[in-house]
XYZ file of C-alpha atoms in Angstrom:
771
model
C 33.707 46.832 55.262
C 32.588 49.202 58.064
C 30.078 48.528 60.781
C 27.383 50.381 58.887
C 27.637 48.188 55.840
C 25.045 45.662 57.009
C 22.274 48.225 57.758
C 22.990 49.932 54.434
C 22.689 46.579 52.651
C 19.363 45.839 54.347
C 17.977 49.177 53.319
C 19.123 48.579 49.724
C 17.385 45.164 49.662
C 14.141 46.738 50.906
C 14.297 49.362 48.171
C 14.835 46.659 45.519
C 11.922 44.622 46.900
C 9.594 47.661 46.860
C 10.657 48.448 43.291
C 9.999 44.861 42.168
C 6.589 44.853 43.794
C 5.752 48.166 42.185
C 6.990 46.867 38.837
C 4.781 43.757 39.161
C 1.796 45.922 40.100
C 2.353 48.218 37.140
C 2.722 45.257 34.772
C -0.512 43.715 36.046
C -2.261 47.063 35.844
C -1.022 47.557 32.281
C -2.129 44.104 31.257
C -5.494 44.577 32.945
C -5.947 47.963 31.293
C -5.208 46.385 27.907
C -7.935 43.776 28.492
C -10.440 46.447 29.586
C -9.654 48.662 26.606
C -10.079 45.760 24.182
C -13.402 44.812 25.747
C -14.595 48.443 25.508
C -13.602 48.445 21.852
C -15.688 45.318 21.235
C -18.766 46.895 22.890
C -18.283 50.126 20.908
C -17.935 48.182 17.644
C -21.046 46.097 18.260
C -23.364 48.818 19.637
C -21.909 52.004 18.155
C -21.800 53.753 21.551
C -19.077 56.013 22.929
C -16.112 54.943 25.038
C -17.720 56.184 28.275
C -20.976 54.377 27.434
C -19.051 51.174 26.696
C -17.246 51.491 30.056
C -20.591 51.936 31.827
C -22.087 48.944 29.967
C -19.269 46.684 31.112
C -19.654 47.868 34.725
C -23.432 47.271 34.679
C -23.019 43.783 33.154
C -20.407 42.830 35.749
C -22.610 44.110 38.606
C -25.727 42.313 37.296
C -23.884 39.013 36.908
C -21.966 39.434 40.203
C -18.625 39.343 38.396
C -15.536 41.486 38.521
C -14.885 43.974 35.726
C -11.924 41.890 34.532
C -14.091 38.755 34.337
C -16.714 40.598 32.334
C -14.059 41.932 29.979
C -12.693 38.431 29.328
C -16.189 37.111 28.679
C -16.936 40.020 26.353
C -13.760 39.339 24.368
C -14.911 35.736 23.972
C -18.319 36.810 22.614
C -17.522 38.869 19.553
C -20.825 37.877 17.967
C -23.741 40.046 19.189
C -26.284 38.384 21.403
C -29.464 37.229 19.685
C -32.785 38.714 20.776
C -33.857 37.216 24.069
C -30.508 35.546 24.683
C -28.970 36.221 28.132
C -25.796 38.223 28.209
C -24.114 36.304 31.004
C -24.040 32.961 32.702
C -26.287 32.313 35.688
C -24.951 33.321 39.045
C -22.345 30.940 40.454
C -21.643 30.095 44.105
C -19.500 32.581 45.944
C -16.464 30.268 46.144
C -16.679 29.628 42.410
C -16.988 33.346 41.738
C -13.898 33.965 43.855
C -12.017 31.244 41.981
C -13.007 32.745 38.631
C -11.868 36.158 39.809
C -8.467 34.755 40.646
C -8.346 32.996 37.268
C -9.210 36.222 35.453
C -6.278 38.001 37.088
C -3.889 35.166 36.161
C -5.112 34.972 32.556
C -3.729 38.446 31.959
C -0.205 37.021 31.959
C -0.804 34.118 29.529
C 0.409 34.743 25.998
C 0.039 31.391 24.201
C -2.435 28.472 24.269
C 0.303 26.362 25.850
C 0.671 28.821 28.747
C -3.127 28.962 29.004
C -3.305 25.160 29.349
C -0.718 25.228 32.154
C -2.613 28.056 33.830
C -5.896 26.120 33.704
C -4.271 22.963 35.084
C -2.870 24.908 38.052
C -6.332 26.417 38.575
C -8.299 23.161 38.261
C -5.703 20.870 39.840
C -6.626 21.651 43.457
C -10.275 22.598 43.095
C -11.424 19.848 40.671
C -8.657 17.223 41.087
C -7.796 17.664 37.399
C -4.739 15.802 36.124
C -4.438 17.190 32.600
C -5.780 19.906 30.312
C -5.892 19.809 26.510
C -7.005 22.572 24.129
C -8.079 21.588 20.598
C -9.024 23.776 17.613
C -11.022 22.740 14.573
C -8.952 22.619 11.375
C -10.087 23.547 7.887
C -10.579 19.899 6.901
C -12.896 19.228 9.834
C -10.335 17.515 12.080
C -8.792 18.830 15.285
C -5.323 20.144 16.141
C -3.846 20.356 19.628
C -3.117 24.011 20.508
C -1.882 23.547 24.064
C -1.618 20.891 26.747
C -0.541 20.452 30.354
C -0.109 17.275 32.370
C 0.511 15.368 29.126
C 3.979 14.159 28.140
C 5.335 15.226 24.777
C 5.258 11.709 23.321
C 1.544 11.328 23.988
C 0.865 14.901 22.873
C 2.624 14.259 19.571
C 0.528 11.119 19.046
C -2.753 12.966 19.675
C -1.717 16.274 18.072
C -4.004 15.854 15.060
C -7.348 14.067 15.204
C -9.243 13.152 12.019
C -12.923 14.106 11.662
C -14.190 10.716 12.887
C -17.361 10.142 14.843
C -16.723 9.199 18.449
C -13.992 11.798 19.027
C -15.208 13.446 22.236
C -13.774 16.926 21.579
C -15.228 16.968 18.067
C -18.630 15.758 19.307
C -18.710 18.607 21.844
C -17.900 21.160 19.132
C -20.553 19.735 16.815
C -23.214 19.834 19.533
C -22.122 23.227 20.869
C -22.628 21.886 24.395
C -20.296 20.465 27.038
C -19.745 16.701 26.954
C -19.435 15.064 30.375
C -17.794 11.613 30.316
C -18.115 10.209 33.832
C -18.632 6.440 33.337
C -15.453 4.963 31.872
C -16.933 1.561 30.912
C -19.793 3.149 28.980
C -17.800 6.063 27.571
C -14.947 3.866 26.262
C -17.447 1.893 24.204
C -18.931 5.033 22.615
C -15.960 7.380 22.279
C -12.309 7.362 21.280
C -10.711 8.235 24.620
C -7.329 9.908 24.778
C -4.769 8.081 26.878
C -2.002 5.486 26.860
C -3.339 3.207 28.226
C -6.924 4.367 27.476
C -7.914 4.192 31.170
C -5.208 6.682 32.188
C -7.959 9.308 32.541
C -11.250 7.762 33.639
C -13.400 10.911 33.580
C -13.361 13.700 30.995
C -15.073 17.029 30.466
C -15.007 18.621 26.997
C -16.349 22.166 26.811
C -16.626 24.200 23.595
C -15.307 27.738 23.920
C -18.041 30.300 23.058
C -17.404 32.525 20.054
C -19.086 33.354 16.736
C -21.868 31.318 15.187
C -20.186 27.977 15.943
C -17.477 27.112 18.474
C -14.070 26.374 16.973
C -12.019 25.644 20.135
C -12.664 22.973 22.779
C -11.085 22.692 26.237
C -10.732 19.236 27.790
C -10.263 18.627 31.524
C -9.090 15.063 32.254
C -9.065 13.303 35.631
C -7.500 10.015 36.645
C -10.333 9.105 38.986
C -13.756 7.983 37.828
C -16.300 10.352 39.432
C -19.154 12.600 38.276
C -18.753 16.333 37.805
C -20.953 17.970 40.435
C -23.228 20.935 39.550
C -20.679 23.169 41.254
C -17.855 21.616 39.154
C -19.829 22.147 35.973
C -20.589 25.779 36.833
C -16.904 26.324 37.613
C -15.786 24.759 34.302
C -18.345 26.688 32.240
C -17.314 29.977 33.806
C -13.608 29.281 33.328
C -14.085 28.371 29.676
C -16.054 31.580 29.059
C -13.139 33.516 30.540
C -10.733 31.578 28.289
C -12.626 32.601 25.168
C -11.275 36.110 25.323
C -7.775 34.987 26.206
C -7.726 32.448 23.359
C -8.925 35.047 20.888
C -6.155 37.453 21.875
C -3.599 34.604 21.847
C -4.452 33.349 18.386
C -5.509 36.552 16.652
C -2.913 38.121 14.342
C -1.161 40.907 16.139
C -0.486 44.163 14.415
C 2.185 45.098 16.916
C 5.761 45.162 15.759
C 7.743 42.138 16.952
C 10.413 42.624 19.555
C 13.627 43.613 17.825
C 16.200 40.868 17.602
C 19.181 41.493 19.909
C 22.203 42.930 18.129
C 24.330 40.061 19.452
C 22.162 37.518 17.627
C 22.352 39.484 14.391
C 26.118 39.825 14.766
C 26.426 36.104 15.416
C 24.530 35.201 12.252
C 26.516 37.744 10.254
C 29.759 36.068 11.364
C 28.693 32.448 10.888
C 30.645 30.783 8.038
C 27.737 28.472 7.124
C 24.297 28.858 5.574
C 21.884 29.301 8.494
C 18.782 31.250 9.461
C 16.613 31.840 12.525
C 12.855 31.296 12.079
C 9.963 32.370 14.306
C 6.611 30.589 13.753
C 3.629 32.708 12.685
C 0.418 31.125 13.942
C -3.081 31.433 12.532
C -6.387 31.861 14.368
C -6.567 28.133 15.185
C -3.093 28.165 16.715
C -1.465 26.213 13.886
C 1.745 27.398 12.247
C 0.924 29.050 8.936
C 4.353 30.461 8.092
C 7.743 31.407 9.541
C 9.367 34.825 9.855
C 13.047 34.975 8.950
C 14.549 36.874 11.909
C 18.208 36.386 11.040
C 20.026 34.921 8.075
C 23.604 34.459 6.954
C 24.864 35.574 3.556
C 25.370 31.939 2.501
C 21.758 31.092 3.354
C 20.534 34.041 1.299
C 22.288 32.531 -1.717
C 20.809 29.080 -1.057
C 17.305 30.489 -0.605
C 17.543 32.208 -3.973
C 14.711 34.605 -3.140
C 13.232 37.396 -5.181
C 16.112 39.697 -4.356
C 16.989 41.807 -1.342
C 17.673 40.808 2.234
C 15.278 38.019 3.309
C 15.541 39.007 7.016
C 12.177 40.127 8.390
C 10.198 38.567 5.543
C 7.985 35.500 5.561
C 9.629 32.249 4.492
C 6.817 31.344 2.060
C 7.177 34.787 0.508
C 10.854 34.130 -0.198
C 10.463 30.468 -1.179
C 6.815 29.552 -1.900
C 7.843 26.075 -3.090
C 9.177 25.019 0.338
C 5.651 24.272 1.618
C 5.565 21.133 -0.554
C 8.953 19.762 0.535
C 9.992 17.437 3.401
C 11.899 20.394 4.906
C 8.641 22.242 5.673
C 7.171 19.219 7.448
C 10.475 18.744 9.241
C 10.225 22.311 10.585
C 6.665 21.686 11.817
C 7.623 18.379 13.467
C 10.663 19.898 15.170
C 8.559 22.807 16.434
C 5.929 20.412 17.790
C 8.095 17.659 19.242
C 11.448 19.326 19.823
C 13.419 16.555 18.106
C 15.933 17.799 15.531
C 15.277 17.060 11.857
C 17.967 16.232 9.319
C 17.129 15.903 5.629
C 18.439 13.484 3.061
C 21.191 14.917 0.816
C 19.814 16.873 -2.137
C 21.277 18.629 -5.168
C 21.169 22.395 -5.609
C 22.337 24.443 -8.574
C 24.275 27.579 -7.755
C 26.392 29.999 -9.741
C 30.032 30.759 -8.906
C 32.054 33.182 -11.028
C 29.435 32.958 -13.759
C 29.594 29.154 -13.862
C 26.624 27.054 -12.737
C 27.516 23.942 -10.759
C 25.549 21.259 -8.941
C 26.190 21.201 -5.198
C 24.958 18.654 -2.659
C 23.470 19.889 0.631
C 21.673 18.486 3.646
C 19.557 20.550 6.059
C 19.349 20.333 9.842
C 16.553 21.961 11.863
C 16.907 22.496 15.636
C 14.486 24.057 18.100
C 15.564 26.905 20.406
C 12.720 27.909 22.740
C 9.869 28.790 20.347
C 12.154 29.419 17.374
C 13.984 27.261 14.864
C 17.588 27.339 13.667
C 17.921 25.974 10.132
C 21.405 25.085 8.911
C 22.490 24.032 5.408
C 25.524 21.723 5.353
C 27.403 21.615 2.077
C 28.727 18.193 1.217
C 32.316 18.149 -0.028
C 33.277 15.966 -2.973
C 34.900 13.496 -0.563
C 31.629 13.319 1.378
C 29.739 12.606 -1.831
C 32.200 9.894 -2.789
C 31.862 8.339 0.646
C 28.086 8.467 0.386
C 28.219 6.848 -3.033
C 30.510 4.128 -1.688
C 28.093 3.492 1.178
C 25.158 3.298 -1.228
C 27.104 0.939 -3.483
C 27.877 -1.416 -0.603
C 24.281 -1.372 0.605
C 22.740 -1.935 -2.831
C 25.277 -4.606 -3.822
C 25.168 -6.209 -0.344
C 28.947 -6.157 -0.154
C 31.581 -4.529 2.050
C 35.300 -3.875 1.968
C 37.915 -5.256 4.336
C 41.636 -4.592 4.945
C 44.128 -6.731 6.895
C 47.629 -5.599 7.898
C 49.671 -8.807 7.995
C 52.572 -7.182 9.865
C 50.566 -5.813 12.779
C 47.585 -8.251 12.561
C 45.283 -5.244 12.524
C 42.082 -5.312 10.480
C 39.475 -2.798 9.388
C 36.024 -3.558 7.985
C 33.248 -1.451 6.582
C 29.955 -1.566 8.442
C 28.420 -3.692 5.693
C 30.862 -6.547 6.401
C 29.685 -6.684 10.016
C 26.090 -6.746 8.761
C 26.802 -9.552 6.273
C 28.527 -11.728 8.875
C 26.002 -10.841 11.599
C 28.845 -9.705 13.861
C 28.531 -6.944 16.435
C 30.804 -4.010 15.464
C 31.678 -3.633 19.153
C 33.507 -6.977 18.931
C 35.761 -5.600 16.188
C 36.911 -7.293 12.956
C 38.480 -10.746 12.775
C 41.991 -11.516 11.649
C 42.210 -12.958 8.148
C 43.473 -16.324 9.443
C 40.449 -16.560 11.743
C 37.917 -15.959 8.970
C 37.689 -19.619 7.768
C 36.428 -20.614 11.215
C 33.140 -18.891 10.399
C 32.475 -21.167 7.399
C 30.392 -24.329 7.626
C 32.542 -27.465 8.021
C 32.076 -28.505 4.390
C 33.572 -25.200 3.099
C 36.158 -24.564 5.814
C 39.037 -26.501 4.251
C 38.799 -24.879 0.823
C 38.625 -21.388 2.332
C 41.614 -22.087 4.607
C 43.768 -23.236 1.667
C 42.823 -20.135 -0.318
C 43.650 -17.820 2.628
C 47.007 -19.569 3.234
C 47.936 -19.219 -0.449
C 47.031 -15.530 -0.301
C 49.055 -14.832 2.852
C 52.168 -16.848 1.995
C 52.254 -16.849 -1.795
C 50.340 -13.633 -2.604
C 47.923 -15.631 -4.769
C 44.631 -13.719 -5.166
C 41.512 -15.526 -4.034
C 37.886 -15.459 -5.147
C 36.187 -18.144 -3.091
C 32.547 -18.870 -2.299
C 31.700 -20.245 1.142
C 28.757 -20.599 3.477
C 28.179 -19.465 7.044
C 25.443 -20.422 9.465
C 23.854 -17.738 11.632
C 20.634 -16.458 13.116
C 19.224 -15.906 9.607
C 20.051 -19.460 8.505
C 22.713 -20.498 6.007
C 24.160 -17.595 4.018
C 26.088 -17.934 0.747
C 29.064 -15.537 0.715
C 31.915 -14.674 -1.630
C 35.347 -13.468 -0.534
C 37.561 -11.780 -3.155
C 40.933 -10.414 -2.018
C 44.472 -9.707 -3.175
C 47.758 -9.066 -1.402
C 50.066 -6.048 -1.480
C 53.743 -7.083 -1.359
C 56.824 -5.222 -0.154
C 60.034 -4.737 -2.157
C 61.054 -8.328 -1.411
C 57.780 -9.683 -2.721
C 56.428 -10.682 0.684
C 52.701 -9.993 1.310
C 52.296 -7.255 3.918
C 48.688 -6.172 3.411
C 45.482 -7.739 2.091
C 42.479 -5.849 0.824
C 39.300 -7.159 -0.737
C 35.556 -7.382 -0.362
C 32.937 -9.715 1.067
C 29.647 -10.145 -0.777
C 26.392 -11.793 0.271
C 25.148 -13.948 -2.622
C 22.388 -15.704 -0.690
C 19.504 -14.268 -2.692
C 21.211 -15.011 -6.012
C 22.191 -18.533 -4.926
C 18.685 -19.311 -3.758
C 17.315 -18.064 -7.055
C 19.804 -20.249 -8.957
C 18.876 -23.319 -6.890
C 15.173 -22.606 -7.357
C 15.730 -22.266 -11.111
C 17.612 -25.570 -11.252
C 14.847 -27.313 -9.292
C 12.218 -25.806 -11.563
C 14.056 -26.888 -14.697
C 14.487 -30.386 -13.259
C 10.796 -30.568 -12.407
C 9.835 -29.340 -15.870
C 12.054 -31.932 -17.558
C 10.662 -34.682 -15.356
C 7.100 -33.611 -16.048
C 7.837 -33.356 -19.761
C 9.242 -36.900 -19.790
C 6.180 -38.175 -17.937
C 3.808 -36.440 -20.318
C 5.717 -37.644 -23.363
C 5.533 -41.196 -22.054
C 1.831 -40.761 -21.428
C 1.324 -39.419 -24.950
C 3.192 -42.350 -26.434
C 1.122 -44.775 -24.373
C -2.143 -43.091 -25.254
C -1.233 -42.913 -28.933
C -0.440 -46.647 -29.009
C -3.641 -47.397 -27.125
C -5.660 -45.235 -29.490
C -4.096 -46.848 -32.551
C -4.977 -50.241 -31.133
C -8.556 -49.215 -30.389
C -9.096 -47.078 -33.491
C -7.221 -48.505 -36.478
C -7.290 -46.311 -39.571
C -7.905 -47.876 -42.994
C -5.083 -47.245 -45.415
C -7.470 -46.415 -48.276
C -11.130 -45.757 -48.979
C -13.498 -48.648 -48.166
C -16.862 -49.731 -49.651
C -19.743 -50.164 -47.223
C -23.310 -50.984 -48.328
C -22.650 -49.539 -51.750
C -21.000 -46.355 -50.402
C -17.373 -45.271 -50.704
C -16.051 -44.119 -47.328
C -12.778 -42.305 -46.663
C -11.557 -41.711 -43.097
C -9.152 -39.080 -41.675
C -7.903 -38.737 -38.109
C -5.380 -36.000 -37.194
C -4.244 -35.576 -33.552
C -3.724 -32.138 -32.076
C -0.334 -30.489 -32.484
C -0.722 -27.961 -29.624
C 0.160 -29.695 -26.363
C 1.273 -33.290 -25.881
C -2.025 -35.010 -24.965
C -4.011 -37.224 -27.311
C -7.719 -36.479 -27.380
C -10.920 -38.541 -27.364
C -12.166 -38.117 -30.945
C -13.256 -41.351 -32.630
C -15.209 -42.842 -35.525
C -16.862 -46.076 -36.537
C -17.818 -47.185 -40.051
C -19.097 -50.777 -40.211
C -21.547 -52.881 -42.190
C -24.342 -54.326 -40.049
C -25.541 -57.970 -40.319
C -28.682 -56.898 -42.223
C -26.608 -55.133 -44.922
C -27.067 -51.599 -43.583
C -24.087 -49.371 -42.779
C -23.451 -47.706 -39.393
C -21.483 -44.456 -39.203
C -20.424 -42.913 -35.884
C -18.353 -39.806 -35.129
C -17.822 -38.733 -31.497
C -15.769 -36.431 -29.320
C -15.062 -36.997 -25.605
C -14.241 -33.868 -23.612
C -10.657 -33.746 -22.393
C -7.392 -35.451 -23.330
C -5.142 -38.211 -22.104
C -5.719 -41.763 -20.893
C -9.072 -40.949 -19.304
C -10.459 -39.521 -22.542
C -9.206 -42.508 -24.550
C -10.742 -44.950 -22.058
C -14.105 -43.168 -22.241
C -13.866 -43.114 -26.032
C -13.314 -46.876 -26.099
C -16.350 -47.458 -23.876
C -18.631 -45.341 -26.039
C -17.310 -46.653 -29.363
C -17.704 -50.347 -28.643
C -20.925 -49.913 -26.661
C -22.559 -47.894 -29.441
C -21.678 -50.495 -32.089
C -22.825 -53.341 -29.872
C -26.206 -51.771 -29.082
C -26.998 -50.951 -32.720
C -25.890 -54.404 -33.884
C -28.162 -56.031 -31.290
C -31.182 -54.055 -32.479
C -31.271 -50.813 -30.479
C -32.566 -47.721 -32.220
C -30.277 -44.762 -32.676
C -32.081 -42.682 -30.027
C -32.218 -45.660 -27.662
C -28.493 -46.177 -28.051
C -27.816 -42.496 -27.245
C -30.020 -42.672 -24.124
C -28.173 -45.741 -22.850
C -24.784 -44.183 -23.599
C -25.853 -41.098 -21.588
C -26.698 -43.372 -18.624
C -23.358 -45.123 -19.012
C -21.480 -41.814 -18.728
C -23.486 -40.689 -15.707
C -22.623 -43.899 -13.828
C -19.018 -44.225 -14.944
C -16.052 -43.722 -12.616
C -15.620 -40.213 -13.960
C -19.157 -38.933 -13.373
C -18.234 -35.553 -14.869
C -17.302 -36.939 -18.307
C -19.220 -35.579 -21.292
C -19.209 -36.366 -25.002
C -20.851 -35.378 -28.284
C -21.823 -37.876 -30.978
C -23.513 -38.434 -34.336
C -25.071 -41.866 -35.108
C -26.163 -42.501 -38.714
C -27.654 -45.664 -40.305
C -27.769 -46.033 -44.068
C -30.272 -48.362 -45.776
C -29.002 -49.149 -49.291
C -32.362 -50.504 -50.499
C -33.907 -47.040 -50.625
C -30.738 -44.975 -50.076
C -32.221 -43.610 -46.845
C -29.890 -42.083 -44.186
C -31.397 -42.018 -40.668
C -29.387 -40.129 -38.055
C -29.471 -38.793 -34.469
C -27.122 -36.540 -32.605
C -26.081 -35.666 -29.045
C -24.822 -32.059 -29.012
C -22.754 -32.555 -32.199
C -22.226 -30.433 -35.309
C -24.611 -31.301 -38.183
C -23.579 -33.437 -41.196
C -22.718 -31.581 -44.394
C -24.408 -32.590 -47.676
C -22.977 -31.737 -51.103
C -25.469 -32.303 -53.930
C -25.109 -31.052 -57.500
C -22.486 -28.501 -56.393
C -24.722 -27.041 -53.662
C -23.682 -27.364 -50.033
C -26.226 -27.602 -47.171
C -26.140 -28.671 -43.541
C -28.737 -31.252 -42.506
C -31.265 -29.935 -39.994
C -30.338 -31.266 -36.579
C -32.921 -33.325 -34.684
C -33.298 -32.742 -30.933
C -30.554 -34.002 -28.652
C -28.054 -32.762 -26.044
C -24.537 -33.842 -25.176
C -24.032 -37.125 -23.367
C -23.481 -36.872 -19.615
C -25.175 -33.458 -19.354
C -28.585 -34.531 -17.919
C -30.209 -37.562 -16.339
C -33.177 -37.797 -18.767
C -32.329 -36.119 -22.083
C -34.623 -36.388 -25.129
C -33.196 -37.559 -28.427
C -34.882 -37.476 -31.854
C -34.152 -38.951 -35.287
C -34.040 -37.319 -38.702
C -33.683 -38.877 -42.133
C -32.439 -37.860 -45.538
C -32.750 -39.689 -48.872
C -29.426 -39.688 -50.672
C -29.038 -39.338 -54.419
C -26.320 -40.709 -56.693
C -23.304 -38.386 -56.581
C -24.134 -37.051 -53.095
C -21.318 -36.434 -50.626
C -21.858 -36.466 -46.833
C -19.285 -35.321 -44.252
C -19.420 -36.373 -40.597
C -16.734 -34.565 -38.548
C -15.678 -33.391 -35.093
C -15.497 -29.738 -34.062
C -11.713 -29.601 -34.469
C -12.299 -29.227 -38.201
C -14.286 -25.993 -37.920
C -13.374 -24.355 -34.597
C -10.750 -21.588 -34.376
C -11.011 -19.845 -30.998
C -12.050 -17.169 -30.288
C -14.231 -16.891 -33.435
C -17.822 -18.115 -33.458
C -18.324 -21.680 -34.708
C -20.748 -20.400 -37.369
C -17.751 -18.793 -39.081
C -16.026 -22.179 -39.217
C -19.115 -23.913 -40.597
C -19.369 -21.325 -43.365
C -15.658 -21.784 -44.125
C -16.153 -25.592 -44.438
C -19.149 -25.165 -46.763
C -17.152 -22.835 -48.986
C -14.135 -25.195 -49.066
C -16.307 -28.187 -50.027
C -18.092 -26.195 -52.727
C -14.764 -25.112 -54.217
C -13.351 -28.691 -54.101
C -16.269 -30.999 -54.999
C -14.125 -33.637 -56.784
C -14.465 -37.275 -55.835
C -11.019 -38.390 -56.896
C -8.837 -40.286 -54.465
C -7.084 -37.972 -52.024
C -9.646 -35.202 -52.310
C -10.288 -35.427 -48.551
C -6.628 -34.613 -47.894
C -6.895 -31.580 -50.141
C -9.939 -30.401 -48.208
C -8.157 -30.822 -44.859
C -5.162 -28.818 -46.051
C -7.479 -25.942 -46.961
C -9.361 -26.057 -43.664
C -6.654 -26.586 -41.057
C -4.106 -24.101 -39.737
C -0.421 -24.765 -39.323
C -0.882 -25.712 -35.650
C -3.938 -27.744 -34.663
C -5.258 -27.066 -31.181
C -7.686 -30.008 -31.188
C -8.067 -33.461 -32.706
C -9.791 -33.744 -36.075
C -11.840 -36.764 -37.171
C -13.714 -36.869 -40.539
C -15.869 -39.469 -42.328
C -16.197 -38.630 -46.025
C -19.171 -40.647 -47.385
C -19.910 -40.657 -51.127
C -22.810 -42.166 -53.081
C -21.504 -43.478 -56.424
C -22.960 -41.890 -59.513
C -25.201 -44.016 -61.720
C -23.561 -45.265 -64.864
């Protein structure tokens, strides 16, 4: 190179520098002119004036408010709604240094194209002047919540966490939008108790300013300025923030408004690349709505294979909206995967899915999976077709996972082994440690199972005998029950050279089997105990309540007794009767029913039966006996015991039947073929109150009369009302009025079902007919 090369190079560098500076100036001038022209268009649309008049209006407004023309244009773009009568057209005058700062901001805003770039621009502007650490821009969504449009000074993880805020009270940005006024949060202790503060931890930013962006009848966008230090925003700071947000209104509107301009043409190289790709793929560009959220995607490039997978309405899908080609995609996980990848940058891969496609006129089912990757502000979507071998492998993996089993191979010649991942999971072994040799596998078993597993493995290796052996291992998850099934592959000489098989985890099944065995054992034990108790109670009841083998005569009456224990369940109940002749020649009849079953009920029955007879024999009245029996129950060991009872005394001299009852069903009287129930005197069940009132009633019996005293087991059939059972008994007695021996048994057969749920006790009392 000659001696003049250096000066020539310097001159060339100066020319390039001047051209770059001129290019930057022209770009800024063009951007500024675009802002001014848009602002003039807004003024013309709102006032109906000419272009020159709109230009003059903007100049006068800027001069009156001591702003630059560019500032006034930005503010005008942010105020598309006309000012109300009496409302000022501009903010109050700001200090000179703030005005200078806003002028610089207005010039920088020209170059921002997205809310994200705007957030970075604001952070650079506020970082030095206001000590701001972060900026967040939220927009109100249709459902009332908020969505993050742009952020700066916030890491992507935290931004993804706070990207969507529900419409809850206490959300500072939402409160500022609702009030339409800035919200200054300067006292962290007080503000954290009243508001949901953004941060991880929450005290990462100790002072916040949330300012709604002016525009329309109600603000829809809010700008947050967050600082790490806890300090108030001075009047100068507040004026600076208000002015900056008013400037941002115009920029945000131009960023988020739908553009009618034609998108930049895709480079030919990109189109050629997609045309040559041998897979189904497409390039998507997000289309954002007024709030900054992604409403759809534009298909900028697409391969022929992807066109077939999309199955659109015909024609080339390139240049069209994705929801126009496939409206159903908005309700699929793929759509949400695209949004998440666009927001967070992390690639999305779908689960395999089936897709029907036609090949040579034949429709076949093909399995695909989709992968979405982010490239700058665009997405590359790729469909991966699964081969039949891939599907078989996936099915094998699913089978192992669902059956909790895995396959294993051992090469006996080289001592090499290979396991599926499920075997490592079953044994709790790190795959990095590799598989064990077959001869080393028994060492994993608990000592009690180690010998049997070793013998089975030796027989497999040396004698080619297949094995199917259960064994247990002890690990971090406790004792596991496993099953090893394997067989050997022999060479031409019959010597085992390879072993393949599977390992299965049977812990859940084994635990269920053991639990079932324990339950069955407990049930059998309980059944034996209850059967023994029933036998004991039955013997005790037979000893306390002997049944006469035939009808007996008492005080001139013929009395037949029936007692039938319940068949449902294995407990004996507390029903009882008494039919005795008193010393004065009268007859005493008692029928009672103690609540409950078992030994306790029988013991209570014995107390009441013998006490009732003793009190009446010693001269107590029927009502007096019931009152004392009530006291006895209240002061017994089981203070919650209750019982019902009928006491009846028959005087043969005048055939008078005097009776009292404690919560019991009324006696039935059959006279001359007509059935009636005796009117019950007052009385409540025993053990139900401390001072119950009992009354007596009497009935004069006639020759040929029949009286039935019975417990409720004779008439009750849950869930029907007891009145239905009483009517059924009256009808059965009327149909079978005979007084021949065994007539009571015939009546019971008609009244009782195949399976009795309660004990039944009946006293059948008959007055002989006169001869």
